[in-house]
XYZ file of C-alpha atoms in Angstrom:
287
model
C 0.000 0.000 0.000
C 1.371 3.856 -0.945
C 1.916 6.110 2.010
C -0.232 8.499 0.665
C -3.148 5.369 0.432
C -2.456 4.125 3.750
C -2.519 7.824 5.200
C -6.047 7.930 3.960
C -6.857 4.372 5.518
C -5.240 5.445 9.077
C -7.417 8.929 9.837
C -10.786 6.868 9.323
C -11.925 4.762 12.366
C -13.271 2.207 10.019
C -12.140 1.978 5.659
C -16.103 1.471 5.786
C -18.414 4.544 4.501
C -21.311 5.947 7.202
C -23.995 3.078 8.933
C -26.308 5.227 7.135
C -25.435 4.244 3.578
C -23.848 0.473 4.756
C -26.299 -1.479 1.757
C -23.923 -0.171 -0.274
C -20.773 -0.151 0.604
C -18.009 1.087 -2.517
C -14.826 -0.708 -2.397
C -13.293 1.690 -4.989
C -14.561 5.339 -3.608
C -12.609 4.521 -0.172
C -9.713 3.279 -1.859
C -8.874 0.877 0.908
C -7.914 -3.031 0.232
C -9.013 -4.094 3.368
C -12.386 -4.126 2.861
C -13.605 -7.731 3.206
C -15.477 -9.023 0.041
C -17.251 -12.146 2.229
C -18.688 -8.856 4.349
C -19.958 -7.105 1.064
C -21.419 -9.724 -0.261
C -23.380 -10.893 3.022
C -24.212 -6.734 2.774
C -26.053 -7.205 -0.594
C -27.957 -10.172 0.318
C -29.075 -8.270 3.299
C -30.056 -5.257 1.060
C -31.695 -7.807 -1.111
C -33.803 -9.269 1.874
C -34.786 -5.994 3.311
C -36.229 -5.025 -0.278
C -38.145 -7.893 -0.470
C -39.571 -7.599 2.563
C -40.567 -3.600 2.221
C -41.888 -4.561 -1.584
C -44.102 -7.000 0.367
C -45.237 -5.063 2.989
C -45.787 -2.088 0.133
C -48.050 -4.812 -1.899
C -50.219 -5.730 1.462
C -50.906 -1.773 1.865
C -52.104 -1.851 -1.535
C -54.088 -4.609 -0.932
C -55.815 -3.314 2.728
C -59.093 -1.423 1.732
C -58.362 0.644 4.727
C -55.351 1.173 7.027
C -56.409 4.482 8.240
C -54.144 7.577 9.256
C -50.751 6.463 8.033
C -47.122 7.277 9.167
C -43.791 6.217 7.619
C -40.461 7.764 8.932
C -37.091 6.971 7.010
C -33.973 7.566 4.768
C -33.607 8.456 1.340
C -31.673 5.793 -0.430
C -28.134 8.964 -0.790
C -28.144 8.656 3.177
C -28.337 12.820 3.419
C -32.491 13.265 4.516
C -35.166 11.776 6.616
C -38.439 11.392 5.049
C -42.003 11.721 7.240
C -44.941 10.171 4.903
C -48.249 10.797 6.345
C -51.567 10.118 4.828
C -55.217 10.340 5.836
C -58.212 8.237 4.710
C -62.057 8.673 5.592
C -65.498 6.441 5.279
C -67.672 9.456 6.135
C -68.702 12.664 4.345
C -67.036 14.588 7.082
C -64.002 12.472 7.365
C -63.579 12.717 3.731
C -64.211 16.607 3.455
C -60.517 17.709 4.362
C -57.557 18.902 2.598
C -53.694 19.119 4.141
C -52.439 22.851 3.698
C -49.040 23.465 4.060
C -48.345 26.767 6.222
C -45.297 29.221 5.095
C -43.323 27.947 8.631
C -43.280 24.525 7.261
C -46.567 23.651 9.618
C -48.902 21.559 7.820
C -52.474 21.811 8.862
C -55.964 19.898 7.702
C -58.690 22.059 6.995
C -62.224 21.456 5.162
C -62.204 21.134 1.843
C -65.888 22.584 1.993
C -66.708 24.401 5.369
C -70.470 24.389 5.110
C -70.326 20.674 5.359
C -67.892 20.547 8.345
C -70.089 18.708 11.091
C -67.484 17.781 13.658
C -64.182 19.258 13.805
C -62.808 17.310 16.458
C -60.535 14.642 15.745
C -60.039 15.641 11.973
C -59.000 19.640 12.120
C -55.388 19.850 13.166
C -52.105 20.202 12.790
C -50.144 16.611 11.557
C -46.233 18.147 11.125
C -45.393 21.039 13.231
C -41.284 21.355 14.328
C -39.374 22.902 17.097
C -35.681 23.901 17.082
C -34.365 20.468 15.297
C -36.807 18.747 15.992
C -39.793 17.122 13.583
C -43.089 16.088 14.563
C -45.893 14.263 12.851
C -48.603 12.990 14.429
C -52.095 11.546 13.485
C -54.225 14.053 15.452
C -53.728 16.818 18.171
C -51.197 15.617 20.369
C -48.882 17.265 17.452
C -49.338 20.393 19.844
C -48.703 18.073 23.159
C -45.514 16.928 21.805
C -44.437 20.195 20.199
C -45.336 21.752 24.068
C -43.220 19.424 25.434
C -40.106 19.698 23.573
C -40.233 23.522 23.643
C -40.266 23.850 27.336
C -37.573 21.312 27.406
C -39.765 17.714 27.935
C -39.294 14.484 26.089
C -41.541 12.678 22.990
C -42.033 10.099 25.522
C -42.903 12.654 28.537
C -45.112 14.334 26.191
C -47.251 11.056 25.038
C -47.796 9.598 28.377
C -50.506 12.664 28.910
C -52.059 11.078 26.143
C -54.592 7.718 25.388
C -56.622 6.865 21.963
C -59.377 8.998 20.356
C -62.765 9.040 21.860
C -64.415 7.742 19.189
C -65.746 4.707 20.663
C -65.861 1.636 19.428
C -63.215 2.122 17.499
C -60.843 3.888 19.809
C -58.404 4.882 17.283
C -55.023 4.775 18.161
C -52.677 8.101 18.626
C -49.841 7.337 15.959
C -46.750 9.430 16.199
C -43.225 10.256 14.992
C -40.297 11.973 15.644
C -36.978 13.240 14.060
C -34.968 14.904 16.589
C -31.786 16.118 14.093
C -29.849 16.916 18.219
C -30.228 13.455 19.800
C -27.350 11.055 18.464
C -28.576 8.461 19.808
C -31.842 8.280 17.800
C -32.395 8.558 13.983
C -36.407 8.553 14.335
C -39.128 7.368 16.953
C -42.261 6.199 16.262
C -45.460 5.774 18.856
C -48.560 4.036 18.953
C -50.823 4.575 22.018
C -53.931 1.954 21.830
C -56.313 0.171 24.136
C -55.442 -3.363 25.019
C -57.482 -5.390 22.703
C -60.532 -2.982 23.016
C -60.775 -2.450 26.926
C -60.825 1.120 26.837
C -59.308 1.001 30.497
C -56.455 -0.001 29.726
C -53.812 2.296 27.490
C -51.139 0.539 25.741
C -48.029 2.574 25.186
C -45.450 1.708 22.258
C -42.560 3.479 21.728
C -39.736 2.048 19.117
C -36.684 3.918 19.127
C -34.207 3.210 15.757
C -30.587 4.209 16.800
C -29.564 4.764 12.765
C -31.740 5.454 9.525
C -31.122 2.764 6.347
C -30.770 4.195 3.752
C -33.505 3.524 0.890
C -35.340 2.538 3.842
C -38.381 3.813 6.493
C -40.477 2.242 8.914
C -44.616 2.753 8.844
C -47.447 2.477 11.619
C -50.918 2.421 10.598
C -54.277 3.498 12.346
C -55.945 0.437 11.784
C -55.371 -3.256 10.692
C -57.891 -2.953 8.336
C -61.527 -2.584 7.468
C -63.975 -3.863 9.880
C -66.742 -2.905 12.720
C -65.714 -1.801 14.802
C -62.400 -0.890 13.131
C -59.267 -3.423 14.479
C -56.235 -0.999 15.502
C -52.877 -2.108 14.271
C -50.907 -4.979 16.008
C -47.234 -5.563 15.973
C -43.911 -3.418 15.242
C -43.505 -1.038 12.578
C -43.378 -2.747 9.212
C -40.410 -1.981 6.680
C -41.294 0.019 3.799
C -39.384 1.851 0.879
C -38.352 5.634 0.472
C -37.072 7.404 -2.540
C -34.401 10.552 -3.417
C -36.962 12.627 -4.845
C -40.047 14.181 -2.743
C -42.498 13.571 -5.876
C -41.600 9.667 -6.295
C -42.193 9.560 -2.637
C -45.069 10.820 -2.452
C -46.847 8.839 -5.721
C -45.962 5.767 -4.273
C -47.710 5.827 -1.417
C -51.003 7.686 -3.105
C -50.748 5.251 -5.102
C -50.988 2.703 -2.752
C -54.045 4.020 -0.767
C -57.400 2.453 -1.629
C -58.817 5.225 -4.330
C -62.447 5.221 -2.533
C -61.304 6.278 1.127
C -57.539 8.015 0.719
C -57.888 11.692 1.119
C -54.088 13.772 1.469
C -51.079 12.766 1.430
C -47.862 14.716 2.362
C -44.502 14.369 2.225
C -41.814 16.173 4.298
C -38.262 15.989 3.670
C -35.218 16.892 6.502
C -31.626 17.517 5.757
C -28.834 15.554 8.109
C -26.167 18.437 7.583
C -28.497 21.686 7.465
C -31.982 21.135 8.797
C -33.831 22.590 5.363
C -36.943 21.383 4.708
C -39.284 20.487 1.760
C -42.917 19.293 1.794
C -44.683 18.095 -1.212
C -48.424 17.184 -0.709
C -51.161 15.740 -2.336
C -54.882 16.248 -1.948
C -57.589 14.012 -3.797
C-alpha cells in the first residue's frame, strides 16, 4: 500500500463509509484493500432481503381497503435526509371533506375542503407536522401540539405522550400514531409511537414506543391506524413494518397515493429533513 493510500486508511476509524449508507458499501470510492469481500457480499444479500420484505409489505398496503391515518419515517436511499410520509383516509362525508395545507413555517395543517359541510371538527381539524428547534413532529391528530409543548419547554416525545390515550371515538378507539426526528439526539435517527387500548378495553392504554438508533438508507419504517376494514375498526398490532423511500419528494409521495385504496384516501404529504443543514421540503397531495 502507498503512504499516501495508507494515510487515507489510518485517519478513518473504520475503511467502511457511514452506517447510514452500509447497503452499499463502494470498495473503490474509499480506496482501501481491506475491505472484506465475504462482508460485502453478506451486505447485498441483506439489502436484497430488506427489499423484499418492504416490496411486500408495500403490496399488502395496496391490498388493505383501509389502514387508516398512516405514518412512515425513514432515509432516502443517498443517506443525506429523513423522510415523514403521512396520509389520511375517511369512510364518512365529514371524514372525507378535508384537505392538508401546508403553512409558510413549514406547519402543515388539515382544513375542510368545503366548510359548510364541516359537522365535527374534532378529531379531523389539526395540525399533523409542526417542528421545534431540530426537531420534527408528525402525528395523526392533536397531540402534534402536546408533543411540540413538550419539547419547547424542554420535555421528552415520551414525557409528552404519556398525557395522552386513543381517540374518543368509541368503538373504534383509534389509536394516537406518532413520529419523531430529533436532528440533536445522536442516539436516535427517528421514533415512532402508537398509544392503543389493550385489545378494546378502553381502560387499559397501551403505550409503544420504538426507538431506531440509525436510519437505512432507501429505507423507512410505517405504523398504521388500523389493521384494516372492519366494525368496529381493528387498531394495528405488531412493530412497525419496513417500507421503501425514494431521493426525490415527488416519487415519494406517488408511491404511497398510489398505494391508498382510491375510494377512502384523502391527502397525502410528504416532508423531507436535511442531516447536515436542517432545510426542509414538503410536497403534498390532496384528492
Amino acid at each position: 500500500m502507498s503512504s499516501r493510500r495508507a494515510a487515507r486508511c489510518a485517519t478513518r476509524k473504520s475503511c467502511r463509509p457511514p452506517t447510514t449508507t452500509a447497503w452499499s458499501w463502494p470498495t473503490r470510492a474509499y480506496g482501501c484493500s481491506t475491505i472484506n469481500p465475504h462482508k460485502e457480499k453478506e451486505n447485498v444479500v441483506v439489502t436484497q432481503q430488506w427489499s423484499q420484505t418492504a416490496e411486500i409489505n408495500a403490496g399488502r398496503l395496496q391490498s388493505n381497503p383501509y389502514p387508516g391515518r398512516g405514518i412512515v419515517i425513514g432515509l432516502t436511499p443517498d443517506g443525506t435526509r429523513y423522510a415523514q410520509v403521512y396520509w389520511i383516509m375517511g369512510r364518512s362525508e365529514n371524514s372525507r371533506n378535508r384537505v392538508f395545507i401546508g403553512e409558510e413555517n413549514g406547519f402543515v395543517r388539515t382544513e375542510a375542503k368545503d366548510p359548510a359541510k364541516l359537522t365535527d371538527p374534532s378529531l379531523i381539524i389539526y395540525y399533523p407536522v409542526r417542528h421545534t428547534g431540530s426537531a420534527h413532529i408528525v402525528t395523526n391528530g392533536d397531540q402534534t401540539d402536546t408533543v411540540y409543548d413538550a419539547l419547547a419547554s424542554g420535555g421528552t416525545f415520551e414525557q409528552a405522550l404519556t398525557t395522552r390515550t386513543w381517540e374518543p371515538d368509541a368503538p373504534n378507539y383509534t389509536p394516537r400514531i406518532s413520529g419523531l426526528v430529533d436532528l440533536s439526539d445522536a442516539s436516535c435517527a427517528y421514533k415512532l409511537s402508537i398509544l392503543k387500548t389493550n385489545q378494546g378495553d378502553a381502560s387499559q392504554t397501551m403505550r409503544h414506543y420504538f426507538h431506531y438508533e440509525q436510519g437505512i438508507a432507501g429505507f423507512g419504517h410505517c405504523v398504521t391506524t388500523y389493521a384494516g376494514d372492519g366494525n368496529p375498526l381493528p387498531s394495528f398490532q405488531g412493530e412497525p413494518v419496513l417500507m421503501p423511500l425514494f431521493d426525490d419528494i415527488a416519487q415519494t409521495a406517488a408511491f404511497y397515493w398510489d398505494r391508498l385504496n382510491a375510494d377512502n384516501k384523502i391527502s397525502l404529504l410528504v416532508k423531507t429533513i436535511d442531516k447536515a443543514t436542517g432545510k426542509t421540503e414538503t410536497h403534498i397531495v390532496n384528492k
